[in-house]
Coordinates of C-alpha atoms in Angstrom, one line a residue:
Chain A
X1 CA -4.3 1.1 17.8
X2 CA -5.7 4.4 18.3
X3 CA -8.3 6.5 16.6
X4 CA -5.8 9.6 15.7
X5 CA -5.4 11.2 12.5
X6 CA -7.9 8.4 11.0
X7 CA -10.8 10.3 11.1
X8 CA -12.1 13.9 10.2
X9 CA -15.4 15.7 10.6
X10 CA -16.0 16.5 7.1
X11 CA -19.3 18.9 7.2
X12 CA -21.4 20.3 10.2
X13 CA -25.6 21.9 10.4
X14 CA -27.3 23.3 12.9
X15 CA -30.6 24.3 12.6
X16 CA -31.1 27.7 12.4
X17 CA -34.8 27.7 14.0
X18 CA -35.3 27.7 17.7
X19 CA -38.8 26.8 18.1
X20 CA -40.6 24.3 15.3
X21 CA -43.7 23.7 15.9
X22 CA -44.7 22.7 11.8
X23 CA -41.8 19.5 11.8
X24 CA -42.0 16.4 12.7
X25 CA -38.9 15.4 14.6
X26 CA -38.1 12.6 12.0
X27 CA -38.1 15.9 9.8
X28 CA -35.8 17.6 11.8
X29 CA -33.2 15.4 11.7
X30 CA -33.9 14.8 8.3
X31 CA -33.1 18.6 7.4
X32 CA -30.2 18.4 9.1
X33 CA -28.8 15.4 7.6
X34 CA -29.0 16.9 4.4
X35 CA -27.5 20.1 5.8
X36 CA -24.8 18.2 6.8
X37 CA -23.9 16.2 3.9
X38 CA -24.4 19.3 1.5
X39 CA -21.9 21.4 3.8
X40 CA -19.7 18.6 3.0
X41 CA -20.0 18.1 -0.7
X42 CA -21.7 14.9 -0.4
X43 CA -25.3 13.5 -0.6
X44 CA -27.3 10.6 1.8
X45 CA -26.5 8.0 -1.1
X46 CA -22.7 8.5 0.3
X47 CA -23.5 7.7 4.2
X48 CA -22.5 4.1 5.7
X49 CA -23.1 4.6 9.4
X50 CA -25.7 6.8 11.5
X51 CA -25.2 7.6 14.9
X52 CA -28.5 9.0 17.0
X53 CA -29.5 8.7 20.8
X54 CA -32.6 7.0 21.8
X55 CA -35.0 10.0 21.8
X56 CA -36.1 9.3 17.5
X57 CA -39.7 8.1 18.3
X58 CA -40.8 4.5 17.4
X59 CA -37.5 2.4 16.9
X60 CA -35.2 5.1 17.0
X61 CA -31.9 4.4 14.5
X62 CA -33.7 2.1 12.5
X63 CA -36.9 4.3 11.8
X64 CA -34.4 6.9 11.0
X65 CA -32.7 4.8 8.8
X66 CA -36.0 3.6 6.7
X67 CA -37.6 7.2 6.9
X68 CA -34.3 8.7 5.2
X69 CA -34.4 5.4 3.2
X70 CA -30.6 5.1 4.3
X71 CA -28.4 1.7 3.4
X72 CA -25.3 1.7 5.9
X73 CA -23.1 -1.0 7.3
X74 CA -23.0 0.6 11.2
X75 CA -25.4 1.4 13.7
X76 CA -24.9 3.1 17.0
X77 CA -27.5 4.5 19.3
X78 CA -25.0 5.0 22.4
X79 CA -27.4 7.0 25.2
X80 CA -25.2 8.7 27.8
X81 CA -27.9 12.2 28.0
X82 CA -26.0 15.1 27.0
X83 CA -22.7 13.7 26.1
X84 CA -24.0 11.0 24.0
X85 CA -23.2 13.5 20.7
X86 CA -19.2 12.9 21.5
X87 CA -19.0 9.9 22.2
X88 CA -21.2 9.2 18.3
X89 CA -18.1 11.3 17.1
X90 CA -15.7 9.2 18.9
X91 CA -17.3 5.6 17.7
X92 CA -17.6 6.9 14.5
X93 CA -14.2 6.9 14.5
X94 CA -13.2 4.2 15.9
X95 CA -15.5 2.2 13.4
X96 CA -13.7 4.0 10.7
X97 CA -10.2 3.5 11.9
X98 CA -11.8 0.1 12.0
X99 CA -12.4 -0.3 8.4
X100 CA -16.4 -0.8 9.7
X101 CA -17.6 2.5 7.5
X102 CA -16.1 5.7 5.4
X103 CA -19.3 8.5 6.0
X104 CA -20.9 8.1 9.0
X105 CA -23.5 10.4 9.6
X106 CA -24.3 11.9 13.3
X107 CA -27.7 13.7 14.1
X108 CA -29.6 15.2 17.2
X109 CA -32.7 16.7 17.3
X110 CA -36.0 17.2 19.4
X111 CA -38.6 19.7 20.0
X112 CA -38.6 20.8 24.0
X113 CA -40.0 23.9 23.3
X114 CA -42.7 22.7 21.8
X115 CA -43.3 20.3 24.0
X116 CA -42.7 22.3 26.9
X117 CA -44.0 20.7 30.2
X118 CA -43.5 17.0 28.6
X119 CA -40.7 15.5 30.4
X120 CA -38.0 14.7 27.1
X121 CA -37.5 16.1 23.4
X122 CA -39.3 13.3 22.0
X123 CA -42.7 15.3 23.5
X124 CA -44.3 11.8 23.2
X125 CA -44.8 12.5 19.4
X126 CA -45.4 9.2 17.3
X127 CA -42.5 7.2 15.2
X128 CA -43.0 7.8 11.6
X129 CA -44.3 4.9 10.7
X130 CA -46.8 5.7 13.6
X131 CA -50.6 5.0 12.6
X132 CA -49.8 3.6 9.3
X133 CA -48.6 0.0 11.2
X134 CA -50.2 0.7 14.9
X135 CA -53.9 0.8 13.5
X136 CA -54.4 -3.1 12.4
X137 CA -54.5 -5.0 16.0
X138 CA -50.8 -6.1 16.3
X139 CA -49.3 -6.5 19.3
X140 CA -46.3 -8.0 20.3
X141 CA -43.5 -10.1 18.1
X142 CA -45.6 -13.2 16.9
X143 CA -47.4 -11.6 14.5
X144 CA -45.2 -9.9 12.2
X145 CA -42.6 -13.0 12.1
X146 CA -46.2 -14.8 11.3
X147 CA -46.6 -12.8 8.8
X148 CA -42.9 -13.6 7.3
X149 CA -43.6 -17.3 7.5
X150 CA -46.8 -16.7 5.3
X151 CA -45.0 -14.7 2.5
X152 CA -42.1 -18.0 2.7
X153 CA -44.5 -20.4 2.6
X154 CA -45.8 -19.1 -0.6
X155 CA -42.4 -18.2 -2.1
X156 CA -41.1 -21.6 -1.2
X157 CA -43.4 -24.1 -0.7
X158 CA -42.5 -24.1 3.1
X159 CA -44.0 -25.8 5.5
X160 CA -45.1 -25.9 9.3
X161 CA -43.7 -29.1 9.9
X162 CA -40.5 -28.0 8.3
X163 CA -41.1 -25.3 10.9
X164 CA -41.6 -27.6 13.7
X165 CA -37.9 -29.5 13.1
X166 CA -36.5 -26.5 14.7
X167 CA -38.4 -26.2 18.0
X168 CA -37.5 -30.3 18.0
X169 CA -34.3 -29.5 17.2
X170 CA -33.8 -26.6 20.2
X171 CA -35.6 -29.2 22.5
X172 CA -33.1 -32.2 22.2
X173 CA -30.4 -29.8 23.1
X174 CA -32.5 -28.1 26.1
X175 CA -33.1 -31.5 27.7
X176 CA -29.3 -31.5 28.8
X177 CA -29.4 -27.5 30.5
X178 CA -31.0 -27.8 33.4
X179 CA -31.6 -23.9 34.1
X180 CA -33.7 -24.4 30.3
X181 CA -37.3 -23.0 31.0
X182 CA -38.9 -25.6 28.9
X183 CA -36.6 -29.1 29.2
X184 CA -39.1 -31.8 27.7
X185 CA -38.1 -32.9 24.4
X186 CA -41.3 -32.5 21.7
X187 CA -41.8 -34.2 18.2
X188 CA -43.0 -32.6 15.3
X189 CA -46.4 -33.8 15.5
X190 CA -46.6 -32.0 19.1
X191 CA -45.3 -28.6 17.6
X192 CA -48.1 -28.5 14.8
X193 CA -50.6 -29.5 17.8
X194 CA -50.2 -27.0 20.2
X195 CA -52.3 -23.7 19.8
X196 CA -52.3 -21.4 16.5
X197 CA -51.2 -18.0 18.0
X198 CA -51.0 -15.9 14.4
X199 CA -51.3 -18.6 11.0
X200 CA -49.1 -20.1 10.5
X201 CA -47.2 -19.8 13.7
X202 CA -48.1 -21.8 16.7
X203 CA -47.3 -21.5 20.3
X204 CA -44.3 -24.0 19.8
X205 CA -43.2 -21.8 17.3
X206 CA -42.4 -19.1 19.7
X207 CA -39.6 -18.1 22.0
X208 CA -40.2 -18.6 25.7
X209 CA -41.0 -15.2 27.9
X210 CA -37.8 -15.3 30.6
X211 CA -36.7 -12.6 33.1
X212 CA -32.8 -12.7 33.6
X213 CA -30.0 -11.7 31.5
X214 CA -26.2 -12.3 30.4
X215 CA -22.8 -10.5 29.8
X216 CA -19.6 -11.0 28.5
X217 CA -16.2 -9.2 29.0
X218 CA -14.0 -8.4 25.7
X219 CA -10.2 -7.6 26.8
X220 CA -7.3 -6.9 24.5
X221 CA -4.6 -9.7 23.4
X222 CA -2.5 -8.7 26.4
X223 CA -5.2 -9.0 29.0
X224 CA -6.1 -12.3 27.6
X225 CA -2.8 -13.7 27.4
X226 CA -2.4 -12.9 31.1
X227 CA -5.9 -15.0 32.2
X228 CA -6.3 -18.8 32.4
X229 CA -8.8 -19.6 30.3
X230 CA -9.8 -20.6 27.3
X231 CA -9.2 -17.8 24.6
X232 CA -12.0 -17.1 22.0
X233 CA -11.2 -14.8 19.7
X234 CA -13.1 -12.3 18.0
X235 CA -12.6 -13.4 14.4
X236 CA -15.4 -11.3 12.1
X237 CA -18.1 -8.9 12.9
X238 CA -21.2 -7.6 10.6
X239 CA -24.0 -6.2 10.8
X240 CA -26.9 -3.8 8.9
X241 CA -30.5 -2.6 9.8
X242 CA -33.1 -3.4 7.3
X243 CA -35.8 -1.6 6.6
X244 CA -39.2 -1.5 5.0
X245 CA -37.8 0.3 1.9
X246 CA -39.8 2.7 1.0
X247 CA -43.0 0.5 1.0
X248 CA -41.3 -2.3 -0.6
X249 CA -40.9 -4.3 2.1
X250 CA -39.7 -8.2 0.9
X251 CA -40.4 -10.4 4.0
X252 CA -38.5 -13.3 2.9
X253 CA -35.1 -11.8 3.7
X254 CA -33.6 -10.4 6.6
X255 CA -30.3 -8.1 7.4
X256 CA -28.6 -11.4 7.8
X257 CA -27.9 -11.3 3.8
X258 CA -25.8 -8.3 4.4
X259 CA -24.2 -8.8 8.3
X260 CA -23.5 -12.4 7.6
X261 CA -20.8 -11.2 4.1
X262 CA -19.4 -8.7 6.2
X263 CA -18.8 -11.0 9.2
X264 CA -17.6 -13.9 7.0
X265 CA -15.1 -11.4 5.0
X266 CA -13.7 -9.8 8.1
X267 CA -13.0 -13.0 9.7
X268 CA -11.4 -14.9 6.3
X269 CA -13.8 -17.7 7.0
X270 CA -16.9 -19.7 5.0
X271 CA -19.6 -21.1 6.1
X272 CA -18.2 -24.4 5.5
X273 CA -15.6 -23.5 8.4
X274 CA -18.5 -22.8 10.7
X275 CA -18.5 -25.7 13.2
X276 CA -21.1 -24.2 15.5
X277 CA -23.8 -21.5 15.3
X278 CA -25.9 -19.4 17.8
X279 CA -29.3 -18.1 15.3
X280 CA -31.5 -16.4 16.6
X281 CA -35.0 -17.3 17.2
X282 CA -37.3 -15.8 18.6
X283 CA -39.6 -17.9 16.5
X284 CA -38.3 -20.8 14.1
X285 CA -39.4 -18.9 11.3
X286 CA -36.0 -16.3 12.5
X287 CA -33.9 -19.3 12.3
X288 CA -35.1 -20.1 9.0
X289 CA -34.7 -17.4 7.2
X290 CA -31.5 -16.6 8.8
X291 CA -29.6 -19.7 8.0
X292 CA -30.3 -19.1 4.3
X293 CA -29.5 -15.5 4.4
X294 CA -26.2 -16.7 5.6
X295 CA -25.9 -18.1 3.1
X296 CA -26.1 -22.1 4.7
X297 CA -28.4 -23.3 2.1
X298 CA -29.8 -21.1 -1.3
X299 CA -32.6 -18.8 -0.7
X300 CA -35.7 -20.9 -0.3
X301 CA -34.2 -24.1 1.0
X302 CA -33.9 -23.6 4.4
X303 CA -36.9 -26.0 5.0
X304 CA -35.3 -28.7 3.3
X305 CA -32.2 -27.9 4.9
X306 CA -33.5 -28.3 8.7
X307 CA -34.9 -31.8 7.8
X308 CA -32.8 -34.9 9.4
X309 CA -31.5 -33.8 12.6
X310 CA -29.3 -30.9 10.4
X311 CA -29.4 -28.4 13.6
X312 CA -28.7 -31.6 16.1
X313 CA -25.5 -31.0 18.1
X314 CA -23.4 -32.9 17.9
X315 CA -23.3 -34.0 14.7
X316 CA -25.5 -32.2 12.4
X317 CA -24.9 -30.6 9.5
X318 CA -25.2 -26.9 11.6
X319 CA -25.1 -27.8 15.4
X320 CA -26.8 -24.6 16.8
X321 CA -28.2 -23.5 19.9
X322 CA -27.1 -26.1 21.8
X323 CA -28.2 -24.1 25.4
X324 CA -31.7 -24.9 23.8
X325 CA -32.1 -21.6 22.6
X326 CA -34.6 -18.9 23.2
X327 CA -37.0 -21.7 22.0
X328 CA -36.7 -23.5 24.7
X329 CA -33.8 -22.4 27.2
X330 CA -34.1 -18.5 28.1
X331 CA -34.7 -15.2 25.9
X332 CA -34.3 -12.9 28.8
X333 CA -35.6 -9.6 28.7
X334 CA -37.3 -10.2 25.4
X335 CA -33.5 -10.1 23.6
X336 CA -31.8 -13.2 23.1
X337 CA -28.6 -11.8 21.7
X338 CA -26.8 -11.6 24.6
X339 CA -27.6 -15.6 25.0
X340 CA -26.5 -16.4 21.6
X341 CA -23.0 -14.8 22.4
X342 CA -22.7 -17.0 25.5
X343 CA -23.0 -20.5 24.2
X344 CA -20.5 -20.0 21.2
X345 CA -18.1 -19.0 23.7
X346 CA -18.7 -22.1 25.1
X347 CA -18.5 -24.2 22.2
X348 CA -15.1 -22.7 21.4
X349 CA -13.7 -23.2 24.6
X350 CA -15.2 -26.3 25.0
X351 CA -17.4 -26.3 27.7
X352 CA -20.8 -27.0 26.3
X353 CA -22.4 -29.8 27.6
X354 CA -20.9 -33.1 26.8
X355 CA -24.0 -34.0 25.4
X356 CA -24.1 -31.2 22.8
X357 CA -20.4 -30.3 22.7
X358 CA -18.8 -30.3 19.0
X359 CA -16.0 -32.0 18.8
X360 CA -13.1 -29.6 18.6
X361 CA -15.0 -26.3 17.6
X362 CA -12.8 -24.5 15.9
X363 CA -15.0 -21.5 14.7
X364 CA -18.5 -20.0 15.7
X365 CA -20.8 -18.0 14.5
X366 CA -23.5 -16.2 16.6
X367 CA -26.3 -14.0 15.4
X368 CA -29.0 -11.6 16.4
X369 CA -31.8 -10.4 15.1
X370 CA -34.1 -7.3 16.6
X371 CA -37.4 -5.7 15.8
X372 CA -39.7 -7.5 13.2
X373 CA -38.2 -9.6 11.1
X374 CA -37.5 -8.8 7.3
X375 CA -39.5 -5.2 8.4
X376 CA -37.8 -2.7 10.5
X377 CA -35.4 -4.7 11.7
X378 CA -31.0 -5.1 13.4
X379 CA -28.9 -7.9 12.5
X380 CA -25.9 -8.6 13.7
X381 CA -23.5 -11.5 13.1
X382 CA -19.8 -12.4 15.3
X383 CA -17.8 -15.0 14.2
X384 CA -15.7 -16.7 17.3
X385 CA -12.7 -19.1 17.0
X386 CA -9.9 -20.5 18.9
X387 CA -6.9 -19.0 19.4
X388 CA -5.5 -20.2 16.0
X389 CA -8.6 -20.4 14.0
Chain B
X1 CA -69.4 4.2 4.9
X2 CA -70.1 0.9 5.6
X3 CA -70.1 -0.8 9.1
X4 CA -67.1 -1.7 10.7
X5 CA -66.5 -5.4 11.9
X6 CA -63.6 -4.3 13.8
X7 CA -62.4 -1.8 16.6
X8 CA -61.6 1.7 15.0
X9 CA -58.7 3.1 16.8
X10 CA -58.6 6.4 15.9
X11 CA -54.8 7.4 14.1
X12 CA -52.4 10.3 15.0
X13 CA -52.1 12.5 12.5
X14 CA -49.0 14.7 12.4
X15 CA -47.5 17.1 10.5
X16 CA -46.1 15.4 7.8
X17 CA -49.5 12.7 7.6
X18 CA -52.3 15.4 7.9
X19 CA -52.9 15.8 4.3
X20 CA -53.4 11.7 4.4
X21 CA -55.5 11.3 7.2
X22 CA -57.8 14.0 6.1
X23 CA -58.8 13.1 2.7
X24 CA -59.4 9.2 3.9
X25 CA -63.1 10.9 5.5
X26 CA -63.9 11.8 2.0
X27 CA -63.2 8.4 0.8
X28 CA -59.5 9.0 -0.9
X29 CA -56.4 7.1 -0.4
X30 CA -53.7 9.1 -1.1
X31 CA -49.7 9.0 -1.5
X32 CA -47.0 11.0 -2.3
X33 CA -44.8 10.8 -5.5
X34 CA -42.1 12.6 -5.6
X35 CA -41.2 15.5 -8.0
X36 CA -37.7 14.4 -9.0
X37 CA -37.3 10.8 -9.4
X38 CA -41.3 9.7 -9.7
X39 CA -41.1 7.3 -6.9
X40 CA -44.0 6.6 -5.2
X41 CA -43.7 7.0 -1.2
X42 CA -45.1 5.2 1.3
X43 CA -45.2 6.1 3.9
X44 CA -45.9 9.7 3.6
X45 CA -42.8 11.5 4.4
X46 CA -40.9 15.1 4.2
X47 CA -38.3 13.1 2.0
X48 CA -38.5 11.0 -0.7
X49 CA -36.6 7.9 0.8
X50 CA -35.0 7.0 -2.6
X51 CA -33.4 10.9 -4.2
X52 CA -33.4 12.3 -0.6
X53 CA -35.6 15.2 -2.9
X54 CA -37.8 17.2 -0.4
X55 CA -40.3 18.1 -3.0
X56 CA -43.1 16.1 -3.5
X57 CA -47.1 15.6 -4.1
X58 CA -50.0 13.6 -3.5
X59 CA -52.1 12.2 -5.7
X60 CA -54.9 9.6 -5.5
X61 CA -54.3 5.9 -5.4
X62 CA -56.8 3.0 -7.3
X63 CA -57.5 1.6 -4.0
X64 CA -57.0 -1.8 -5.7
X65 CA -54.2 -4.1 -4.9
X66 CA -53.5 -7.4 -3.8
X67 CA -52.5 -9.5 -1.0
X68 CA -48.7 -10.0 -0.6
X69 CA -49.0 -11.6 3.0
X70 CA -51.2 -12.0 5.9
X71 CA -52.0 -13.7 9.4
X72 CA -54.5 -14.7 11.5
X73 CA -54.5 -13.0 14.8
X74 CA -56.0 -15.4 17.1
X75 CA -55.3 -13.8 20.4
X76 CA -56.5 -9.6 19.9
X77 CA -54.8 -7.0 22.5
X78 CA -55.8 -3.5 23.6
X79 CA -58.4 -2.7 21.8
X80 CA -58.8 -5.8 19.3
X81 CA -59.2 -7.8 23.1
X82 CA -62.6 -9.0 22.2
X83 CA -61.8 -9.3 18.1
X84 CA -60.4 -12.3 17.6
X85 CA -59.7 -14.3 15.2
X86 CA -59.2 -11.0 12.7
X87 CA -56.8 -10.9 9.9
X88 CA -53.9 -8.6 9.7
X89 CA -52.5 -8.1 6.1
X90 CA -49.6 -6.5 3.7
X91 CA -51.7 -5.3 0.6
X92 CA -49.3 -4.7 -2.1
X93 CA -50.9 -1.4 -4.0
X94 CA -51.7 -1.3 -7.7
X95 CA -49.3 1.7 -7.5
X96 CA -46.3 -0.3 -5.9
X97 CA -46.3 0.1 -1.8
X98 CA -47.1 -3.1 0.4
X99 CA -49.2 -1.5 3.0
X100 CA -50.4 -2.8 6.6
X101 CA -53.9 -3.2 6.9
X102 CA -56.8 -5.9 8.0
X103 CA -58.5 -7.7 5.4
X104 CA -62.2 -7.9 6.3
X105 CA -65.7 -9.6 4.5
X106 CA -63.9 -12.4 3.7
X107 CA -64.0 -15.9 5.1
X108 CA -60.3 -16.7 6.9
X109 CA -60.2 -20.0 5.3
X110 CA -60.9 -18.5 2.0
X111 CA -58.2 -16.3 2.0
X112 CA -54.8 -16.3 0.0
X113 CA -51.4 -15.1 -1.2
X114 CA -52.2 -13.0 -4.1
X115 CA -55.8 -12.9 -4.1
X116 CA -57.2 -9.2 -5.6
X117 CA -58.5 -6.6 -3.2
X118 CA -60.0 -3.3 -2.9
X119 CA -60.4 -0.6 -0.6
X120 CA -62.9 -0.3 1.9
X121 CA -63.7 2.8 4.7
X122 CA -64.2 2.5 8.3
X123 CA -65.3 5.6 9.8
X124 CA -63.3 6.1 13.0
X125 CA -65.6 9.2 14.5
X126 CA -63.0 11.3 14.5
X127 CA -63.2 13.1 11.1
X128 CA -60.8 10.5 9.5
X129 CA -61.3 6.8 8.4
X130 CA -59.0 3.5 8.2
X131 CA -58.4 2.0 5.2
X132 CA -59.2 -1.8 5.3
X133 CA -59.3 -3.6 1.9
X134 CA -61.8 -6.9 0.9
X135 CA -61.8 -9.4 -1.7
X136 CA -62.4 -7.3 -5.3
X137 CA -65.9 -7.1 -6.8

């Protein structure tokens, strides 16, 4: 597969000022967004994918995406300095040979001039959403996911010891790693005991703080035909920013509503195939909201759904995060994607602990979440199988 | 204005938030609507994040809304160290926007989902104020 002839550059806008002192630089790339799109007879409504570096102020591509107010399917913030502009142009079309998105739109902007003497184009100017979310004393993850698990709770008559059956869940499965940072299996009651951090979400709620890391290698069919191991095969990706929506922000829902379709249609599977999943969770209030935006249990019913060992491996209704999770086994670097990845690879191949192993996992799912959940936030679902899932 | 139980960071106003961060000294909360489609924006921004129009204005909000969600910060950072417990809230605005905000003159335990607030000033001494909203009189 190559990326020839499946991709064009369609329109092109440079700026025509050279020093801009009176923009923003959210503004500036907003300008030339719409330059772009008008030189090529189309409008924002028509763009699927942005591609930026990591100079945007605040949480780059994704306060890009809400200031434009932007819905798209693919995200890439590739930073390689100066070159990072060609290879956006060369992922956007690989994504589009792909099938992943049709418009994708490609910006660069900054304001050195300006800022001359500040080290970077960014000229430590404020994200957009700056002082109107940076003013109110939050600091840190816990309290906007606390704030999520209020808005549930009164949506859906959730509770905290619904809550809590996930940390229990995450701990009977970290007992049997013994790298886990936290291995001691805890009961409901001990969840709803231990200290409030931000209502409703207590320090039991939360993902442990690890230093350390992960990676994974992804080789063509030939490669993998040629190494002895286990083969797990990329079966379905998805994945979507959500944003605050123009002040509309709905915290019950995350990106997960849109990733987890795109995943599941790519990859020809349901969630009834899914014998094992990695969710996310930073805080069980991410794993609950997650599992019904993908679409495990209606809207609403995730508290009901984690009740009776459900999320116990082996034999639950959703095995997941049978390494213990960032709840209770590692979240290294404050990113427990990269974590989420590992264990489905090995549930597929099989080499889980006994204790936790599926019985013949034929298809995994893994999912990540970044930035505030249901706010300004990434999502990002793979589905894994076998070789002949 | 009245006095401020809380720390009163001062905000960074920029070239696109001037306009807002200026008028909140006199008192007046402001948004943007924008000229082509009517929608109002929060937060204040060259474009209007639903048209992608670039022509907009402000005009005053009610300062009335109510609470959409909220949580109680029990450990404070920077410089809310010393403030906890303190509430931080989404206010949903009488004019549609779910803002960020603390909710303040109100008990924590008497606090919930829905409940009506209003606006309230807290002078920052730097020729701005933050918008803070308690329970409606």
């Amino acid at each position: 597969v190559t990326i020839r002839g499946k991709a064009y550059i369609a329109g092109i806008y440079e700026h025509p000022r050279r020093e801009i002192p009176d923009r923003t630089i959210p503004q500036i790339h907003a300008e030339l967004a719409l330059g772009a799109v008008a030189d090529a007879g189309l409008t924002l409504d028509d763009v699927d994918a942005y591609f930026t570096d990591s100079t945007i102020p605040g949480m780059g591509s994704l306060s890009m995406i809400e200031y434009l107010g932007l819905s798209v399917s693919y995200v890439d913030n590739t930073e390689t300095g100066g070159s990072s502009y060609l290879a956006h142009v060369g992922h956007a079309a690989s994504a589009i040979a792909a099938g992943k998105c049709q418009v994708a739109l490609c910006t660069l902007a900054g304001k050195p001039r300006t800022s001359r003497g500040r080290w970077g184009g960014g000229g430590g100017e404020q994200p957009p959403e700056g002082s109107f979310e940076g003013l109110w004393g939050l600091a840190g993850a816990p309290y906007n996911y606390a704030l999520a698990a209020t808005r549930h709770m009164y949506e859906f008559g959730t509770t905290s010891a619904q809550l809590a059956e996930i940390k229990v869940a995450a701990s009977l499965h970290a007992q049997h790693n013994p790298n886990a940072f936290l291995r001691d299996v805890v009961t409901v009651e001990e969840v709803l005991a231990s200290p409030m951090i931000s209502d409703p979400l207590h320090r039991m709620d939360c993902c442990v703080i690890t230093d350390g890391g992960g990676a994974c290698v992804v080789v063509s069919p030939e490669v993998a035909r040629t190494l002895d191991r286990p083969r797990v095969k990329i079966l379905g990706h998805g994945e979507s920013p959500k944003h605050t929506n123009n002040g509309r922000v709905d915290l019950t829902y995350s990106g997960a509503v849109w990733s987890g379709p795109r995943a599941f249609a790519e990859a020809g599977v349901a969630q009834g195939d899914i014998d094992y999943a990695s969710i996310y969770d930073s805080f069980t209030i991410t794993v609950l909201e997650t599992i019904e935006d993908l679409g495990f249990c209606e809207k609403g019913k995730g508290g009901e759904f984690v009740l009776d060992g459900a999320l116990v491996a082996p034999h639950g209704k959703l095995p997941f995060n049978t390494d213990g999770g960032g709840l209770c086994n590692n979240h290294p670097a404050n990113r427990g994607g990269m974590t989420k990845v590992l264990e489905a690879v090995r549930q597929v191949r099989g080499e889980a602990h006994p204790a936790v192993q599926v019985p013949d996992c034929q298809v995994a799912l893994a999912h990540g979440t970044g930035g505030a959940l249901s706010t300004r936030m990434g999502s990002a679902t793979l589905i894994l199988g076998q070789e002949d899932a | 204005m009245p006095m401020s139980p809380l720390p009163n960071p001062a905000p960074q106003p920029n070239l696109e938030t001037q306009e807002f961060w200026d008028a909140t000294a006199d008192g007046r909360f402001l948004l943007k609507r924008c000229d082509s489609c009517a929608t109002v924006i929060w937060y204040p921004r060259f474009v209007c994040p639903a048209c992608h129009a670039i022509e907009t204005s402000w005009f005053e909000a009610s300062g009335k809304g109510i609470v959409y969600s909220y949580t109680i910060v029990r450990r404070g950072q920077g410089p809310y160290q010393d403030a906890a417990p303190f509430v931080v809230a989404y206010v949903e605005l009488e004019e549609g926007p779910r803002v960020m905000t603390n909710l303040v003159d109100v008990e924590l335990d008497a606090i919930e989902v829905g409940m009506a607030v209003e606006v309230v000033w807290h002078d920052t001494g730097e020729g701005n104020a933050l918008y803070r909203f308690r329970p409606a009189s």
